[in-house]
Amino acid sequence: MTEPVSSDIRNRPLVTQRHASGSAEALAEIRDHLDAIDRSMMVARFSPDGVFLGANTLFLNSFGYAIEEIAGAPHELVCPVKHHSGLSAHQDLWRVLRSGRPYSGLVERVARDGRAVWLEVTYAPTFDQTGQLLSILSISSDVSLRVERERSESKRLWQSLVVDETDSAVIVTDGQWRIVYVNAGFTRMFGYHLDEIHGRRPIALLVPHVKPAVIEEAISSANAGRPFRLEELTFAKDGQRFWNKMIINPVRDTHGLLVNTVSVVTDITEAKMHEVIHHKGLDALARETPVVQIMDMICQEVERISPEVVSSILSVDENGRMHALAAPSLPEKFSRALDGLVMGPASGSCGTSAFRGAEVVVTDIETDPLWVDFAQIALPLGLKACWSTPIISSKGHVVGTFAFYYREKREPDVFHRRLVDVCVNLCALALEREAARAEIQKLAFYDALTELPNRSLLLAKAEQAIAGAARDSTPLAVLFVDLDRFKQINDTLGHTVGDDVLRLAAQSLAQGRRSSDIIGRLAGDEFVLVLPQCDGNHAADIAEQIQINLSRPQRVGDVTHVLSASIGISLFPENGEDIETLLRRADIAMYEAKASQRGGFSFFSNEMNLRAQERLALEAALRQAIREKQLRLFYQPQIRLADGAIYGVEALARWHHPVLGEISPVRFIPLAEDCGLIGELGLWVLEEACRQMAAWRSRGIDVPVVAVNLSPTNFHNVDLPDIIADLLQRFALSPQQLTLEITENVLLDGNVGTLASIDDIRDLGVRLSMDDFGTGYSSLSYLRRLPVSELKLDKSFVRDLQHDQTARALSEAVIRIGESLQLVVVAEGVEDQAQLNLLKQQGFHVIQGFLLSRPLAAPALEAWLAKRQPLLEAMSVGSF
Ligand code: C2E
Ligand code: CA
Ligand code: CA
């Protein structure tokens, strides 16, 4: 017991210094105490910088060292590696001690053979007389047995907690975070057996990508005795991914040292996918995000979670056609190539899965028969496999497909399947919502009874149309249509009949309207038409047309209805520049119409009203004039410049109204065209001209040919060639005695029958003359397409001939064109000698105009013909 080292301690015990009274008794007592300590406790002494100065027998025995081995060695010799200097625990201890404060606690130390020695220790600093730190004395007892017992108890505890049958995976590590135990649940989940991973660190093993900060946090939580939660994508042995929740529970001994961690790992893949995708998706849905954007978000999330996947979502419309909704990682042209594809039994993965209503896995696009027609779209993009899952609505319809493309030949794994399970539900929801939204849209913007746009849609569309009209400086008309006697119908015949009548009215209004026209129902029996590119005249025509359509007898149930309406018209921009104003004014005009006369229409502006009424009156008069053959034909002579001979006459329609007097064809011809009378008028002119020719012939009056003007609309009559042939036969005229004057406008209205009619007429031997040549679009391409034998230089060029060089150049050009195409060129509107001289110089063949004669009634023409010779001589026509 009294060995050199121990005596060294006894020689200079701190105790003596603290209790020194100098008495022999006191010293003896202290020596007794020290002996007792020396026998029962382990004692060691260190220099202030942590070097062993000595140790007693108990200490040396416990650690298995000889005194020579220990003296002069650092304190670390007996410390576990983790406590070595440089590590904070060791540094902290010595910092405390060097500051002169004692330390007590349970510490782990290591014996010479590596065995852990647990000490209940007190380190006490000792000082010299001046208070200088002299040494550190450690007095401890070996509590290894107790600690071992406690640790095995805690081990039993967690083993009993960690039942192998639990579905959750359990990992137990030692205090150094090394795996010492895993349960069967762990092996099932991750595929590793304990012997493969013993000693590995669980986080590095399962969550290799985790950030260092997370690991640090886990360690400090555990050291502080707090459980730590971690939600991460983990990897199993075979590379499978799961979303796991890991709760790391620290197990500390009674002294607060971490001895184990017990981690419970639960698969939360589904929950996490829901959280990431569903929550985001539902949030987007709640925010009314457009479906395409939601689909895009889903694809992006999927690709973030599963970077090896290229995803795409297609919708399927009611005709079974597929439309690209989202494919954020695929080029635009890929989606375009698939757009409109019809689903079918062999239409790639998506078309086929939509067709079958079941998933389609194609592990090799290159060779799979389903992909024969589409492989060339996918392969160049490096897409080698494709798995498509139908998106099925709650009603059981396939509304879309969700595809995973892979860059390698493979099939989906469990994780992918779970991912898609979550996504297709959301997609179905989003697509159904979209359909519902469209339905709501329809309910919100369309009138359920007539299916016409309701007030709000009508106003919105009208605003757009008005903006367009303002931009293009084109007119626009608003017609406010209010059915007459509708209340009466409703009250006497009931609402069902009333509804039917409204539907009929809606159909009538829509009849013959252009696609750009907007028709809506405001309320009750009020309808509105917004007509772009429609001026006052045109609006009046349409109002009339509406009346005609409505007035056709319609059977509803047992009753035949003849409807009528009062129509108010306002015009953009004259009556207003926004739809509210235009609508209000059309409404006012409608009341006007209703008050004045049932079944009529009225313009908002007085001036328009007057013009419209006048036009209406004129139209009625013209209709009557044509029916009652009140029109006359005048004839204007045409003279050949070469010899002064009569070339022919142009027949020009004249209308003398008993009250209004002489009405110019410039006015009534367009009117006849607008109100559908031009066909009748043209036929009358043809017949009258032929009759006159026959009459002249029978009286020996030489008029070689009559030229009749026909409007483009006249050629819509497919019977025209036959009618002409009949007329020629009836009046025994040769075809050369009739010329038809046409304008290039005949080609502009796009009527398919026109060219055929013209050819047929030409084939009869009737010649065609191109009227008003040089105006309009002119002209060479039209000349090639129309088989004309005569050109009529427009009178506007003749008028300007003397003073305008361009006009002269143009007339020159026309005569050259005529010559080269071997056409007779007629100059019309020749009013004076100067014009005549110029035309003669340029080589014109035929002239017509006031210089020779105004258009004349037949008897006057005959008189003119008889007396023309002196006139011609005075003009020196035919004298060269
Ligand atoms: P247009 O076919 O170019 O007819 C020539 C017009 O020029 C005639 O006017 C004629 O009176 C006028 N005119 C003749 N010589 C002179 C002149 O020296 N100076 C001036 N300033 N004018 C002259 P009108 O008879 O008023 O006819 C106007 C237009 O009405 C015609 O132009 C023609 O396009 C159309 N039209 C006339 N009759 C008919 C018809 O029976 N059927 C069709 N479809 N259109 C007709
Ligand atoms: Ca003419
Ligand atoms: Ca003309």
Coordinates of C-alpha atoms in Angstrom, one line a residue, residues 346-655:
A346 CA -52.3 0.5 -81.6
S347 CA -51.7 4.2 -81.0
G348 CA -48.5 4.3 -79.0
S349 CA -48.6 3.9 -75.3
C350 CA -51.1 6.8 -74.6
G351 CA -53.5 6.3 -77.5
T352 CA -53.7 2.7 -76.7
S353 CA -54.1 3.1 -72.9
A354 CA -56.9 5.6 -73.5
F355 CA -58.5 3.1 -75.9
R356 CA -58.1 0.2 -73.5
G357 CA -58.9 2.2 -70.4
A358 CA -55.9 0.3 -68.8
E359 CA -52.2 1.0 -68.4
V360 CA -49.9 0.2 -71.3
V361 CA -46.2 -0.6 -70.5
V362 CA -43.9 -0.5 -73.5
T363 CA -40.4 -1.4 -72.5
D364 CA -38.9 -0.9 -75.9
I365 CA -40.4 1.7 -78.1
E366 CA -38.1 0.7 -81.0
T367 CA -39.6 -2.7 -81.4
D368 CA -43.0 -2.6 -79.8
P369 CA -45.8 -3.0 -82.4
L370 CA -47.9 -0.3 -80.6
W371 CA -45.3 2.2 -81.5
V372 CA -44.8 1.4 -85.1
D373 CA -46.3 4.7 -86.3
F374 CA -44.8 6.9 -83.6
A375 CA -41.3 5.5 -82.8
Q376 CA -39.7 8.1 -85.0
I377 CA -41.1 10.9 -82.9
A378 CA -39.8 9.5 -79.6
L379 CA -36.5 7.7 -80.5
P380 CA -34.6 10.8 -81.7
L381 CA -35.3 12.4 -78.3
G382 CA -33.7 9.5 -76.6
L383 CA -37.0 8.2 -75.2
K384 CA -36.7 4.4 -75.2
A385 CA -39.6 3.2 -73.1
C386 CA -43.0 4.5 -72.2
W387 CA -45.6 3.6 -69.6
S388 CA -49.0 5.2 -70.0
T389 CA -51.8 5.2 -67.4
P390 CA -55.3 6.3 -68.3
I391 CA -56.8 9.1 -66.3
I392 CA -60.4 8.1 -65.5
S393 CA -63.1 10.4 -64.4
S394 CA -65.4 9.8 -61.5
K395 CA -68.0 8.8 -64.1
G396 CA -65.7 6.1 -65.5
H397 CA -64.7 7.9 -68.7
V398 CA -61.1 8.1 -69.9
V399 CA -60.4 11.8 -69.9
G400 CA -56.7 11.7 -70.3
T401 CA -53.5 9.8 -70.0
F402 CA -50.4 10.2 -67.9
A403 CA -47.2 8.9 -69.4
F404 CA -43.8 8.2 -68.0
Y405 CA -41.0 8.1 -70.6
Y406 CA -37.7 6.5 -69.8
R407 CA -34.3 7.0 -71.4
E408 CA -33.6 3.4 -71.1
K409 CA -35.5 0.2 -71.9
R410 CA -37.3 -0.5 -68.7
E411 CA -40.5 -0.7 -66.9
P412 CA -41.9 1.4 -64.1
D413 CA -40.9 0.5 -60.5
V414 CA -43.0 0.4 -57.4
F415 CA -42.1 4.0 -56.6
H416 CA -43.2 5.2 -60.1
R417 CA -46.5 3.3 -59.7
R418 CA -47.2 4.9 -56.4
L419 CA -46.3 8.3 -57.8
V420 CA -48.7 7.8 -60.7
D421 CA -51.4 6.6 -58.4
V422 CA -51.3 9.9 -56.6
C423 CA -51.1 11.9 -59.8
V424 CA -53.8 10.4 -61.9
N425 CA -56.3 11.1 -59.1
L426 CA -55.3 14.7 -59.1
C427 CA -55.3 14.9 -62.9
A428 CA -58.8 13.4 -63.0
L429 CA -60.0 16.0 -60.5
A430 CA -58.4 18.8 -62.5
L431 CA -59.9 17.6 -65.8
E432 CA -63.3 17.1 -64.4
R433 CA -63.1 20.5 -62.8
E434 CA -62.2 21.9 -66.2
A435 CA -65.2 20.3 -67.8
A436 CA -67.4 21.5 -65.0
R437 CA -66.0 25.0 -65.5
A438 CA -66.8 24.9 -69.2
E439 CA -70.3 23.9 -68.2
I440 CA -70.6 26.6 -65.7
Q441 CA -69.2 29.0 -68.3
K442 CA -72.0 27.9 -70.6
L443 CA -74.6 28.4 -68.0
A444 CA -73.1 31.7 -67.0
F445 CA -72.8 33.1 -70.5
Y446 CA -75.5 31.4 -72.6
D447 CA -79.2 31.6 -72.4
A448 CA -80.4 28.1 -71.6
L449 CA -83.6 28.5 -73.6
T450 CA -82.3 29.7 -76.9
E451 CA -78.6 28.8 -76.5
L452 CA -77.8 32.3 -77.6
P453 CA -75.2 34.4 -75.7
N454 CA -76.7 36.1 -72.8
R455 CA -76.4 39.7 -71.9
S456 CA -72.9 39.6 -70.4
L457 CA -71.4 37.5 -73.2
L458 CA -73.2 39.7 -75.8
L459 CA -71.7 42.8 -74.2
A460 CA -68.2 41.4 -74.1
K461 CA -68.3 40.2 -77.7
A462 CA -69.8 43.5 -78.8
E463 CA -67.0 45.4 -77.1
Q464 CA -64.5 43.4 -79.0
A465 CA -66.3 43.9 -82.3
I466 CA -66.5 47.6 -81.7
A467 CA -62.8 47.8 -80.9
G468 CA -62.2 46.0 -84.2
A469 CA -64.5 48.4 -86.1
A470 CA -62.8 51.4 -84.6
R471 CA -59.4 50.0 -85.5
D472 CA -60.3 49.3 -89.1
S473 CA -62.6 52.3 -89.5
T474 CA -65.4 50.1 -90.6
P475 CA -69.1 50.7 -89.8
L476 CA -71.1 48.5 -87.3
A477 CA -74.8 48.3 -86.6
V478 CA -76.7 47.3 -83.5
L479 CA -80.2 46.0 -84.0
F480 CA -82.5 45.8 -81.0
V481 CA -85.2 43.3 -81.8
D482 CA -88.4 43.1 -79.7
L483 CA -91.1 40.6 -80.7
D484 CA -94.6 42.0 -81.2
R485 CA -97.5 40.6 -79.2
F486 CA -95.2 38.2 -77.3
K487 CA -96.9 38.9 -74.0
Q488 CA -100.2 38.0 -75.5
I489 CA -98.9 34.7 -76.8
N490 CA -97.4 33.9 -73.4
D491 CA -100.5 34.9 -71.5
T492 CA -103.1 33.1 -73.7
L493 CA -101.1 30.1 -74.8
G494 CA -98.9 29.5 -71.8
H495 CA -95.2 29.6 -71.1
T496 CA -94.4 26.4 -73.0
V497 CA -95.7 27.8 -76.2
G498 CA -94.0 31.1 -75.3
D499 CA -90.7 29.3 -74.9
D500 CA -91.1 27.6 -78.3
V501 CA -91.9 30.9 -79.9
L502 CA -88.7 32.4 -78.4
R503 CA -86.7 29.5 -79.7
L504 CA -88.2 29.9 -83.2
A505 CA -87.5 33.6 -83.1
A506 CA -83.9 32.9 -82.1
Q507 CA -83.5 30.5 -85.1
S508 CA -85.0 33.1 -87.5
L509 CA -82.7 35.8 -86.3
A510 CA -79.7 33.5 -86.8
Q511 CA -80.8 32.6 -90.3
G512 CA -78.4 33.8 -93.0
R513 CA -76.1 35.6 -90.5
R514 CA -72.4 35.8 -91.1
S515 CA -70.1 34.1 -88.6
S516 CA -68.8 37.5 -87.4
D517 CA -72.3 38.6 -86.5
I518 CA -73.2 38.5 -82.9
I519 CA -76.7 37.5 -81.8
G520 CA -77.8 37.5 -78.2
R521 CA -80.9 37.4 -76.0
L522 CA -81.1 40.2 -73.5
A523 CA -84.2 39.3 -71.6
G524 CA -87.7 38.0 -72.3
D525 CA -88.5 38.7 -75.9
E526 CA -85.7 41.1 -76.5
F527 CA -82.9 40.1 -78.8
V528 CA -79.8 42.0 -80.0
L529 CA -77.8 41.7 -83.2
V530 CA -74.4 43.3 -83.4
L531 CA -73.3 43.4 -87.0
P532 CA -69.7 44.3 -87.9
Q533 CA -69.0 45.9 -91.3
C534 CA -72.6 46.9 -91.7
D535 CA -73.7 50.4 -92.6
G536 CA -77.1 51.9 -92.4
N537 CA -78.3 50.6 -95.8
H538 CA -77.1 47.2 -95.1
A539 CA -78.7 47.3 -91.6
A540 CA -82.0 48.3 -93.1
D541 CA -81.8 45.3 -95.5
I542 CA -81.0 43.0 -92.6
A543 CA -83.9 44.4 -90.6
E544 CA -86.2 43.7 -93.5
Q545 CA -84.7 40.2 -94.0
I546 CA -85.4 39.5 -90.3
Q547 CA -89.0 40.6 -90.7
I548 CA -89.4 38.4 -93.7
N549 CA -87.9 35.4 -91.9
L550 CA -90.1 36.0 -88.8
S551 CA -93.2 36.4 -90.9
R552 CA -92.9 32.9 -92.4
P553 CA -95.8 30.9 -90.8
Q554 CA -94.4 28.5 -88.1
R555 CA -96.3 25.8 -86.4
V556 CA -95.9 25.5 -82.7
G557 CA -98.1 22.7 -81.3
D558 CA -101.5 23.1 -82.8
V559 CA -101.1 26.8 -83.6
T560 CA -99.5 28.4 -86.6
H561 CA -97.7 31.6 -85.7
V562 CA -96.7 34.5 -87.9
L563 CA -94.2 36.5 -85.9
S564 CA -93.2 40.1 -86.3
A565 CA -90.9 42.3 -84.4
S566 CA -90.0 45.9 -83.8
I567 CA -86.4 46.7 -84.6
G568 CA -84.4 49.6 -83.5
I569 CA -81.1 50.3 -85.2
S570 CA -78.1 52.3 -84.0
L571 CA -74.9 52.8 -85.9
F572 CA -71.3 52.9 -84.9
P573 CA -69.7 55.4 -84.8
E574 CA -72.4 58.0 -85.6
N575 CA -74.8 57.1 -82.7
G576 CA -72.2 56.0 -80.1
E577 CA -68.8 54.6 -79.6
D578 CA -69.5 52.0 -76.9
I579 CA -72.0 49.2 -76.7
E580 CA -74.0 50.7 -73.8
T581 CA -74.7 53.8 -75.7
L582 CA -75.4 52.0 -78.9
L583 CA -77.7 49.5 -77.1
R584 CA -79.6 52.3 -75.4
R585 CA -80.1 54.2 -78.6
A586 CA -81.1 51.1 -80.5
D587 CA -83.6 50.5 -77.7
I588 CA -85.0 54.0 -78.1
A589 CA -85.3 53.5 -81.9
M590 CA -87.1 50.2 -81.2
Y591 CA -89.8 52.0 -79.2
E592 CA -90.0 54.5 -82.1
A593 CA -90.6 51.6 -84.5
K594 CA -93.1 50.0 -82.2
A595 CA -95.0 53.3 -81.8
S596 CA -95.1 54.1 -85.5
Q597 CA -96.0 50.9 -87.0
R598 CA -96.0 47.3 -86.0
G599 CA -93.5 45.1 -87.8
G600 CA -91.3 48.0 -88.7
F601 CA -87.9 49.2 -87.9
S602 CA -86.4 52.5 -87.0
F603 CA -83.0 54.1 -86.9
F604 CA -81.9 56.1 -83.9
S605 CA -81.0 59.1 -86.1
N606 CA -83.6 61.1 -87.9
E607 CA -81.6 61.5 -91.0
M608 CA -81.0 57.7 -91.2
N609 CA -84.7 57.2 -90.6
L610 CA -85.6 59.5 -93.5
R611 CA -83.1 57.9 -95.8
A612 CA -84.3 54.4 -94.8
Q613 CA -87.9 55.3 -95.3
E614 CA -87.1 56.8 -98.6
R615 CA -85.2 53.8 -99.6
L616 CA -88.1 51.6 -98.5
A617 CA -90.5 53.6 -100.5
L618 CA -88.3 53.6 -103.5
E619 CA -87.8 49.9 -103.2
A620 CA -91.5 49.3 -103.2
A621 CA -91.9 51.6 -106.2
L622 CA -89.1 49.9 -108.1
R623 CA -90.6 46.5 -107.4
Q624 CA -93.9 47.8 -108.8
A625 CA -92.2 49.4 -111.8
I626 CA -90.5 46.2 -112.7
R627 CA -93.6 44.1 -112.3
E628 CA -95.7 46.5 -114.2
K629 CA -93.1 47.1 -116.8
Q630 CA -92.8 50.8 -116.2
L631 CA -89.1 50.8 -117.0
R632 CA -87.9 51.9 -120.4
L633 CA -84.7 51.3 -122.4
F634 CA -82.8 54.1 -123.9
Y635 CA -80.1 53.5 -126.5
Q636 CA -76.9 55.3 -127.0
P637 CA -75.2 55.0 -130.4
Q638 CA -71.6 53.9 -130.9
I639 CA -69.8 54.9 -134.1
R640 CA -66.8 53.3 -135.8
L641 CA -64.1 55.9 -136.1
A642 CA -62.6 54.3 -139.3
D643 CA -65.6 54.9 -141.5
G644 CA -68.2 56.6 -139.4
A645 CA -70.5 53.6 -139.7
I646 CA -72.8 52.7 -136.9
Y647 CA -71.1 50.1 -134.7
G648 CA -74.0 49.4 -132.3
V649 CA -76.0 50.8 -129.5
E650 CA -75.8 50.4 -125.7
A651 CA -79.1 49.8 -124.0
L652 CA -79.5 51.8 -120.8
A653 CA -82.4 51.4 -118.4
R654 CA -84.6 54.4 -117.5
W655 CA -87.1 54.8 -114.9

